[in-house]
Structure formats: C-alpha cells, structure tokens
mmCIF file of C-alpha atoms and ligand atoms in Angstrom:
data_model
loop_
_atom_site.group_PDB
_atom_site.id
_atom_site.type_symbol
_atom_site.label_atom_id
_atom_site.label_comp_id
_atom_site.label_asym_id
_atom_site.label_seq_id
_atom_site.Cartn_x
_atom_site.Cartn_y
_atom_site.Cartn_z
ATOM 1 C CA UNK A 1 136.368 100.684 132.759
ATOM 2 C CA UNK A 2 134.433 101.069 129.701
ATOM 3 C CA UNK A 3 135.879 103.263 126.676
ATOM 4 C CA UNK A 4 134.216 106.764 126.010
ATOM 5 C CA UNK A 5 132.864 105.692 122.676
ATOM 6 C CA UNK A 6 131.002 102.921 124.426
ATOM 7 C CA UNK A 7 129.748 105.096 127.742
ATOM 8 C CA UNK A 8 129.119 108.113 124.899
ATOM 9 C CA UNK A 9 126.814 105.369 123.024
ATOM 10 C CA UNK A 10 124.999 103.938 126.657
ATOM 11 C CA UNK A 11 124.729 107.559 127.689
ATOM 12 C CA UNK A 12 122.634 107.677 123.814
ATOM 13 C CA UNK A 13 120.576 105.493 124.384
ATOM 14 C CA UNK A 14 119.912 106.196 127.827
ATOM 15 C CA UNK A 15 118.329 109.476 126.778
ATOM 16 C CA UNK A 16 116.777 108.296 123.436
ATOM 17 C CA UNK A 17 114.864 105.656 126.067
ATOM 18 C CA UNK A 18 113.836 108.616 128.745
ATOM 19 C CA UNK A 19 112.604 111.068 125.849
ATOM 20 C CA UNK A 20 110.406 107.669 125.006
ATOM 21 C CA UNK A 21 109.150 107.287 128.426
ATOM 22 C CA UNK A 22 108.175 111.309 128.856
ATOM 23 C CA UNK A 23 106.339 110.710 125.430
ATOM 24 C CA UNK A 24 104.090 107.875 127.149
ATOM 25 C CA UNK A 25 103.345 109.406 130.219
ATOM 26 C CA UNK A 26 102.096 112.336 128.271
ATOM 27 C CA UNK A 27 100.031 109.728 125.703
ATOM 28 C CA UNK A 28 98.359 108.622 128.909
ATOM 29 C CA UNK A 29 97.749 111.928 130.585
ATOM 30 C CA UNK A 30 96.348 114.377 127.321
ATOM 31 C CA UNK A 31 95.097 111.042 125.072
ATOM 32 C CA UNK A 32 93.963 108.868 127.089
ATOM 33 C CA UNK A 33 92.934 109.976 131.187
ATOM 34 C CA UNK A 34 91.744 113.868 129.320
ATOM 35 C CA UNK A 35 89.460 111.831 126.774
ATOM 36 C CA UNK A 36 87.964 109.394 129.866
ATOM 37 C CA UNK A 37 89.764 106.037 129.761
ATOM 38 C CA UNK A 38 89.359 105.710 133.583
ATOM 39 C CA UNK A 39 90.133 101.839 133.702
ATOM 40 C CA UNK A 40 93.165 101.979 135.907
ATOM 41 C CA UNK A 41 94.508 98.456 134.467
ATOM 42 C CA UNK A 42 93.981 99.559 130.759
ATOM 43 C CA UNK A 43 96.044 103.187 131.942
ATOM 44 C CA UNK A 44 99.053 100.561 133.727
ATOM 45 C CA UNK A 45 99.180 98.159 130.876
ATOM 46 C CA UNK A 46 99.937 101.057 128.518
ATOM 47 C CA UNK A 47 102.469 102.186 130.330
ATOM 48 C CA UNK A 48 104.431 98.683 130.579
ATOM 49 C CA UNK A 49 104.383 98.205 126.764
ATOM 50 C CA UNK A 50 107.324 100.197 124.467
ATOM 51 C CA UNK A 51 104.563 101.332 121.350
ATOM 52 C CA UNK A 52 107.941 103.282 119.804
ATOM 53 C CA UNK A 53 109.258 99.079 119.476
ATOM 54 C CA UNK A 54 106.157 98.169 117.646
ATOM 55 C CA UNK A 55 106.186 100.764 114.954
ATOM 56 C CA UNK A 56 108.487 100.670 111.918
ATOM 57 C CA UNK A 57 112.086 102.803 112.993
ATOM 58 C CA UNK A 58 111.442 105.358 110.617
ATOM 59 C CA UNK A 59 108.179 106.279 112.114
ATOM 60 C CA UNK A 60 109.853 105.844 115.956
ATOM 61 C CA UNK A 61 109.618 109.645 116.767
ATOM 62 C CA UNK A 62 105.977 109.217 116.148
ATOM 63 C CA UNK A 63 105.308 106.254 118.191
ATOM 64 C CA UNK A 64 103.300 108.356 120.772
ATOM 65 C CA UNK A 65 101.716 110.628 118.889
ATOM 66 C CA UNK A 66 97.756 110.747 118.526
ATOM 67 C CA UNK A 67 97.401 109.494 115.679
ATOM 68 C CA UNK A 68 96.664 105.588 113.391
ATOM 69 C CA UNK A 69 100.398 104.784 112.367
ATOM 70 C CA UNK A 70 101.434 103.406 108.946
ATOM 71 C CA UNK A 71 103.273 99.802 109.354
ATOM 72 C CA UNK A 72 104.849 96.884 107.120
ATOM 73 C CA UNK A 73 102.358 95.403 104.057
ATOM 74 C CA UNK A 74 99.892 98.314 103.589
ATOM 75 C CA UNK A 75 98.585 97.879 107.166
ATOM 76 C CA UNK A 76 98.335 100.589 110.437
ATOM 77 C CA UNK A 77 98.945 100.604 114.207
ATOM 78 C CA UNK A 78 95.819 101.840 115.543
ATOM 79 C CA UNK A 79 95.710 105.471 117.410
ATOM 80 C CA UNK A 80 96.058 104.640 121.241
ATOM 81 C CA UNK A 81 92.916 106.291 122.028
ATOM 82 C CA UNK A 82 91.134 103.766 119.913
ATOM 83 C CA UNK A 83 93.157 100.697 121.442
ATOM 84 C CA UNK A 84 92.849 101.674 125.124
ATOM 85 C CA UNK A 85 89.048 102.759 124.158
ATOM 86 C CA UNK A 86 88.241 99.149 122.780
ATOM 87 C CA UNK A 87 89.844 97.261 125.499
ATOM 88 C CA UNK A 88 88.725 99.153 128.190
ATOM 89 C CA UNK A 89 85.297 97.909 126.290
ATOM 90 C CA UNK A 90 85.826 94.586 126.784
ATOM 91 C CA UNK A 91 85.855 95.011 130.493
ATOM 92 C CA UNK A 92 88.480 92.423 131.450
ATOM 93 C CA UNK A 93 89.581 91.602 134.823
ATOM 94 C CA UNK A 94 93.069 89.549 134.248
ATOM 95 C CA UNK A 95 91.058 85.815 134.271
ATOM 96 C CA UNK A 96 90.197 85.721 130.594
ATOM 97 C CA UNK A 97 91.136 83.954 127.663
ATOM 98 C CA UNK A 98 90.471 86.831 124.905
ATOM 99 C CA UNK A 99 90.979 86.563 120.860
ATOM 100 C CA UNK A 100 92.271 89.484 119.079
ATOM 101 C CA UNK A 101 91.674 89.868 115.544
ATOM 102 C CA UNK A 102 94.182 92.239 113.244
ATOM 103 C CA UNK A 103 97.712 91.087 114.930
ATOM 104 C CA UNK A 104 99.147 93.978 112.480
ATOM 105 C CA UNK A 105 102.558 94.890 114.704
ATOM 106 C CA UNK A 106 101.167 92.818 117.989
ATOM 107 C CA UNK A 107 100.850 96.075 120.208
ATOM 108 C CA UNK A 108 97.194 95.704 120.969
ATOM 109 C CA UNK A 109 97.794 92.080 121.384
ATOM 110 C CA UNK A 110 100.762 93.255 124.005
ATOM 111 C CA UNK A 111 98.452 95.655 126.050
ATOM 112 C CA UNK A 112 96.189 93.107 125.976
ATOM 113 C CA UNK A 113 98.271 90.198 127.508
ATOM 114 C CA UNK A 114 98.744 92.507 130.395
ATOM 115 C CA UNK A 115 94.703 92.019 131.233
ATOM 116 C CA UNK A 116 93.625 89.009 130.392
ATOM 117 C CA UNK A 117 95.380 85.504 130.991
ATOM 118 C CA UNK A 118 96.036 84.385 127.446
ATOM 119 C CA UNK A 119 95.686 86.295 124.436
ATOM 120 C CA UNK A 120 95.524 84.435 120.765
ATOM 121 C CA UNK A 121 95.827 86.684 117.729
ATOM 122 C CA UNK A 122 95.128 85.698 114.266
ATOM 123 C CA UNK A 123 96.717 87.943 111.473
ATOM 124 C CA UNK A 124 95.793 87.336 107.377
ATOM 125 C CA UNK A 125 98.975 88.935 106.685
ATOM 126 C CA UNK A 126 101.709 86.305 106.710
ATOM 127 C CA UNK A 127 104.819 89.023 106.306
ATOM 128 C CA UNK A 128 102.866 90.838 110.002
ATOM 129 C CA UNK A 129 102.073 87.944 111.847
ATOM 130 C CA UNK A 130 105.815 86.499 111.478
ATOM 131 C CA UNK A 131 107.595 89.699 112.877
ATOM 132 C CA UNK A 132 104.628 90.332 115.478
ATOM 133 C CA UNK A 133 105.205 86.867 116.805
ATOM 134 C CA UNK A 134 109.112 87.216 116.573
ATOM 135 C CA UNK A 135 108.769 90.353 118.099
ATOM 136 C CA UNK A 136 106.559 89.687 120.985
ATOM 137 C CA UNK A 137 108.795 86.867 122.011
ATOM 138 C CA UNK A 138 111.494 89.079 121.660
ATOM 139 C CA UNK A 139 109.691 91.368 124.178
ATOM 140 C CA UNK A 140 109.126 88.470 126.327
ATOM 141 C CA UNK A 141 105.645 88.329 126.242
ATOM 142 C CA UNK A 142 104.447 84.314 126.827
ATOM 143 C CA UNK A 143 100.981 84.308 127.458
ATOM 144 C CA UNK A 144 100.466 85.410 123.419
ATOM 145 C CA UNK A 145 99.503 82.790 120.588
ATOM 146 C CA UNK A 146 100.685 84.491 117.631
ATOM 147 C CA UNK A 147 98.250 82.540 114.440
ATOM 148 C CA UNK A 148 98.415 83.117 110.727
ATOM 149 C CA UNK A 149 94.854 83.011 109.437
ATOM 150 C CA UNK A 150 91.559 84.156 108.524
ATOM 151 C CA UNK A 151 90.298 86.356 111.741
ATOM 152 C CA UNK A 152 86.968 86.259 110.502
ATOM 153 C CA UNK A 153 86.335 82.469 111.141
ATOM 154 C CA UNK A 154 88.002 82.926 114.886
ATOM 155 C CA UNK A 155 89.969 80.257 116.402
ATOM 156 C CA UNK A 156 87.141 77.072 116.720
ATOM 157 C CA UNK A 157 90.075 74.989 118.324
ATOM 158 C CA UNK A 158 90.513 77.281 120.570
ATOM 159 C CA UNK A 159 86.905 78.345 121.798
ATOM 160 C CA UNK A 160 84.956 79.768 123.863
ATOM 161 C CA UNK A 161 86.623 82.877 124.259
ATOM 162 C CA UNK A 162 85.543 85.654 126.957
ATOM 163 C CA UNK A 163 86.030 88.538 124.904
ATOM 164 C CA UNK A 164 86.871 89.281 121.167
ATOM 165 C CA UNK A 165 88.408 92.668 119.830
ATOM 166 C CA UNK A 166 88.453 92.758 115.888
ATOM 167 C CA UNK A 167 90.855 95.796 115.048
ATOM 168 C CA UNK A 168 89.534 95.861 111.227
ATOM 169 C CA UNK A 169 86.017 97.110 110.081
ATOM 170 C CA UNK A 170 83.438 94.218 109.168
ATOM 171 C CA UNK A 171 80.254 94.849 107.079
ATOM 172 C CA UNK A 172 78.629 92.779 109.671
ATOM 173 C CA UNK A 173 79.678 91.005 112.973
ATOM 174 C CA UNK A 174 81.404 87.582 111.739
ATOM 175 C CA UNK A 175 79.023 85.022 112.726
ATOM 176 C CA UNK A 176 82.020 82.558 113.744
ATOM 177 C CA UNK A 177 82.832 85.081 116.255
ATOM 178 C CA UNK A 178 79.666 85.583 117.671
ATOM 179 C CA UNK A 179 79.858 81.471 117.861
ATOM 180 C CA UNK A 180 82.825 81.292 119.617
ATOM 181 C CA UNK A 181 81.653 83.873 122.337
ATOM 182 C CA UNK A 182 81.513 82.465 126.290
ATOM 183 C CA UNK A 183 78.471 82.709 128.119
ATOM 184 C CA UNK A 184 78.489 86.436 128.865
ATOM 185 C CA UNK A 185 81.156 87.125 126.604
ATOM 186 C CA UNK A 186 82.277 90.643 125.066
ATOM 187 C CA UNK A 187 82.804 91.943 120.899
ATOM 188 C CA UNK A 188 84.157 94.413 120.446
ATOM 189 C CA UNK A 189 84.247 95.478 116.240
ATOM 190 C CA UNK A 190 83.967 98.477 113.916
ATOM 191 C CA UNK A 191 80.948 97.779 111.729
ATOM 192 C CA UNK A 192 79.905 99.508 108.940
ATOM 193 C CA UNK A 193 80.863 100.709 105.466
ATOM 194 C CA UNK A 194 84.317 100.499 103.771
ATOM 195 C CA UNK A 195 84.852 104.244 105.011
ATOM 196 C CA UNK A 196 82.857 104.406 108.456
ATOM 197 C CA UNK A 197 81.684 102.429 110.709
ATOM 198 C CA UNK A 198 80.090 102.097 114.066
ATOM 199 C CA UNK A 199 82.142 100.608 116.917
ATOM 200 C CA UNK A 200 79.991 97.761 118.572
ATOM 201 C CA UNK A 201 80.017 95.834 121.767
ATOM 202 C CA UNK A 202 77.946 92.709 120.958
ATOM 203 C CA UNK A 203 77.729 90.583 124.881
ATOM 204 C CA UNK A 204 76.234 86.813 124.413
ATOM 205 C CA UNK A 205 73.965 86.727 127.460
ATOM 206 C CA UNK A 206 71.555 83.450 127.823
ATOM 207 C CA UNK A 207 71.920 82.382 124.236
ATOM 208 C CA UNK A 208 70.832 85.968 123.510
ATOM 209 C CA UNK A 209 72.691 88.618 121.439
ATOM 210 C CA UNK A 210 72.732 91.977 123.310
ATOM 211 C CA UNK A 211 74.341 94.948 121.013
ATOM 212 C CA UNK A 212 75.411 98.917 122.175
ATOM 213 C CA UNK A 213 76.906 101.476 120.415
ATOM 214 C CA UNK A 214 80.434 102.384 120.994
ATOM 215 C CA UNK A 215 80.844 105.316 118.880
ATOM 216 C CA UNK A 216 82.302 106.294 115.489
ATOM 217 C CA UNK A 217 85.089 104.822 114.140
ATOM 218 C CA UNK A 218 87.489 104.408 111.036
ATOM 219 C CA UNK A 219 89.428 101.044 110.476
ATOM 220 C CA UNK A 220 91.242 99.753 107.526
ATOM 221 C CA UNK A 221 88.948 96.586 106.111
ATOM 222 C CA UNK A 222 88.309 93.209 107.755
ATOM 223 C CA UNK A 223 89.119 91.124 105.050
ATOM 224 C CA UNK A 224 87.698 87.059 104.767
ATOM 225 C CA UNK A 225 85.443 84.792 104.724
ATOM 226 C CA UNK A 226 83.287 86.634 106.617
ATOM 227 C CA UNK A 227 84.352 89.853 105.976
ATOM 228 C CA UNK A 228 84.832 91.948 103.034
ATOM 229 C CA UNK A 229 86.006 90.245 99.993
ATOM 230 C CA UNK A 230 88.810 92.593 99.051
HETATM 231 N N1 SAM B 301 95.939 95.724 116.464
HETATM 232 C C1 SAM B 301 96.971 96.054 115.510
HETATM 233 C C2 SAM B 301 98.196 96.646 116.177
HETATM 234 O O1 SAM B 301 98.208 96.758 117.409
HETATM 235 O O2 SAM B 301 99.156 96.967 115.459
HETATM 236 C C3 SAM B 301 96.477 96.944 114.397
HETATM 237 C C4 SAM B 301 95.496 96.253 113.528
HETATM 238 S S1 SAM B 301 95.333 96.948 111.923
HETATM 239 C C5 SAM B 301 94.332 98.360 112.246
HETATM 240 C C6 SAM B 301 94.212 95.768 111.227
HETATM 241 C C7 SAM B 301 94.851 94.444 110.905
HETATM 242 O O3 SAM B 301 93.836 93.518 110.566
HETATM 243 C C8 SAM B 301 95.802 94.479 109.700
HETATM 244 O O4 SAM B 301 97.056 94.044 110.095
HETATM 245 C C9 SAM B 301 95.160 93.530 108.695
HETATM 246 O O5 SAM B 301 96.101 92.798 107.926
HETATM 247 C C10 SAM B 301 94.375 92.627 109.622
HETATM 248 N N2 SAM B 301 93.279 91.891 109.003
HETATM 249 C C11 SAM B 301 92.403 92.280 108.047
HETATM 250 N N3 SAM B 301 91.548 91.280 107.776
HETATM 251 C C12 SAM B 301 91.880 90.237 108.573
HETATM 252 C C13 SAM B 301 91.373 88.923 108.774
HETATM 253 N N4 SAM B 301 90.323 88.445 108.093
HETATM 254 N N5 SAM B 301 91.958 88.135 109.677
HETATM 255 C C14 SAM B 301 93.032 88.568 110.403
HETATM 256 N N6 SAM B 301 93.559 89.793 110.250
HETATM 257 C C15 SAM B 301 92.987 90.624 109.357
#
C-alpha cells in the first residue's frame, strides 16, 4: 500500500500529464489539420513526442501554444505550425537518412526521427547541443546523432543526405548543403534578410538545382561559415 502523500503526488502528476495530452491533441486539430498539414505521419509523429519536455519548465504551460518559444542561450523552439510545415516539406517516407540543422532543444530533431531512419543534428551552440543530446537519450530516442558544429558546412562525413531542414534563416542556401544533397534530395531553409525571409525547398534532380517557394517565414539567424557572420 502506498502512503497518501505518495498516491496524492502520482494522482499530480497523473493529471498535470492528461492536461498535457488534451493540449496536443488540440495543437494538432486547430494548428496544424485547420491550417492544412494533411501528412498523416507528420500529424502521428507529433503526437508521440512530449514538446512541454523540450521547452524550459518555466515556459511548460506554454509548450502547446501557437507560438516560437524562448529556450536556453538566446535561442527559440520553433512554432509547431512551422516545424510540422517544414517537414511535411521534405516529403519523407521513414527510409531516409535526413540532416537537421538548428538542434536548439532537439524537438524538431525528435519529430523527425519518427519519419526518417536516422536523423543527425548539428547545433553551434555547445550549452544546446549538450542538453538536446542528454535529453533525447533521456527520451529514448536512438536513431538521433546529436553533433556540435557549424550547420552551415553540413556533415561531409556523413553525406549524402536525402533531405536537409535548416531551422535558422541563411542569406543564401549554404553551398555545402546543397553538396551534400542525394540524388533527388530535399532543402528545406528560410532565406532571406536578417528579419524575413522566404522559406525554400531546393530538390537536387540530375545534377540540377530545382527551387519553389514555401512561403513567408521568420527565423532567428543561421550563423557560420556560410551563413551570416554574426
Ligand atoms: N529545431 C529547433 C528545436 O526544435 O528546438 C529550433 C531551432 S532554433 C529556431 C535555431 C537554432 O539554430 C538555434 O539553436 C541556433 O543556435 C542554431 N544555429 C544557428 N546557426 C547555426 C549553425 N551555423 N549551425 C548549427 N546551428 C545553428
């Protein structure tokens, strides 16, 4: 028999865990399904992965709301519109090896492990890409490669990827990237100015560079080598 403080507690976080489910279902419904994600893997996959776990505790009750969240070193958790809208881009089909650019708290890189067969994420920040990869293995997630590194020179040990989401805005589309693209490969990447930017989908077809516009978009800066400076 357990003691009343301890069922009192369970029963706590029993509830605290529900109210966090009701949240997500209702993310998916109004956010995502009302606005036209109709990729029924990108819809499951977001409902498998806890967002409230990847966002600082202060900012919990928020987890779910429609909105960019602030997290550790200066840096956001993108709105979940915008992270089922860029995946869905990519148009994966659970065979691909896929980079992901901007680890920030590892919940893109989460959703994304759920469609493709190995995800690698490279993050410049060393204080985000420590507690994404402690928390992802936390989570249990193993088919994540958690890298500390300049996103905009990709992962050249690691190439050719299938499909490449950069979740920071780029003046231009990284040429490493573009390198490190499979034969019919997907980018997806906000380009632009520091304050706007155009979402692209950039698909290596043939040795040929086809390019489409996603849409509007507003990202915090891609910062490297190929990037922005500062
Ligand atoms: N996908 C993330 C998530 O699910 O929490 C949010 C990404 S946040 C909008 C953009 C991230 O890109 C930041 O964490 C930032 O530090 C990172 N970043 C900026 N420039 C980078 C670069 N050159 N290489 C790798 N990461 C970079």
């Amino acid at each position: 028999m357990l003691p009343m403080n301890v069922l009192a507690l369970l029963r706590r976080v029993f509830e605290r865990e529900q109210a966090y489910h009701e949240r997500q279902q209702a993310m998916i419904g109004q956010q995502l399904t009302a606005r036209g994600i109709a990729d029924q893997r990108v819809l499951h996959a977001m409902t498998q992965v806890p967002r409230h776990v990847f966002v600082p505790a202060k900012m919990r009750e928020y987890a779910y709301a429609d909105c960019a969240l602030p997290i550790e070193d200066g840096q956001t958790i993108s709105q979940p519109f915008m992270v089922a809208y860029m995946l869905q881009a990519l148009r994966l089909d659970g065979s691909e090896r896929v980079l992901d650019v901007g680890t920030g708290s590892g919940y893109a890189a989460a959703v994304l492990s759920l469609l493709a067969a190995h995800v690698y994420t490279i993050e410049r920040s060393p204080v985000l890409a420590g507690s994404a990869r402690e928390r992802l293995a936390q989570l249990g997630y193993t088919n994540i490669s958690v890298v500390e590194g300049d996103g905009t020179e990709g992962l050249p040990e690691h190439a050719p990827f299938d499909a490449i989401s950069v979740a920071a805005a780029s003046p231009w589309i990284p040429r490493p990237l573009l390198s490190q693209l499979a034969h019919c490969g997907r980018l997806v990447i906000p380009v632009g100015s520091y304050d706007q930017q155009l979402l692209i989908r950039a698909t290596c077809q043939d040795g040929e560079v086809l390019t489409e516009q996603l849409g509007k978009v507003r990202f915090v800066p891609l910062i490297g080598e190929h990037g922005w400076t500062n």
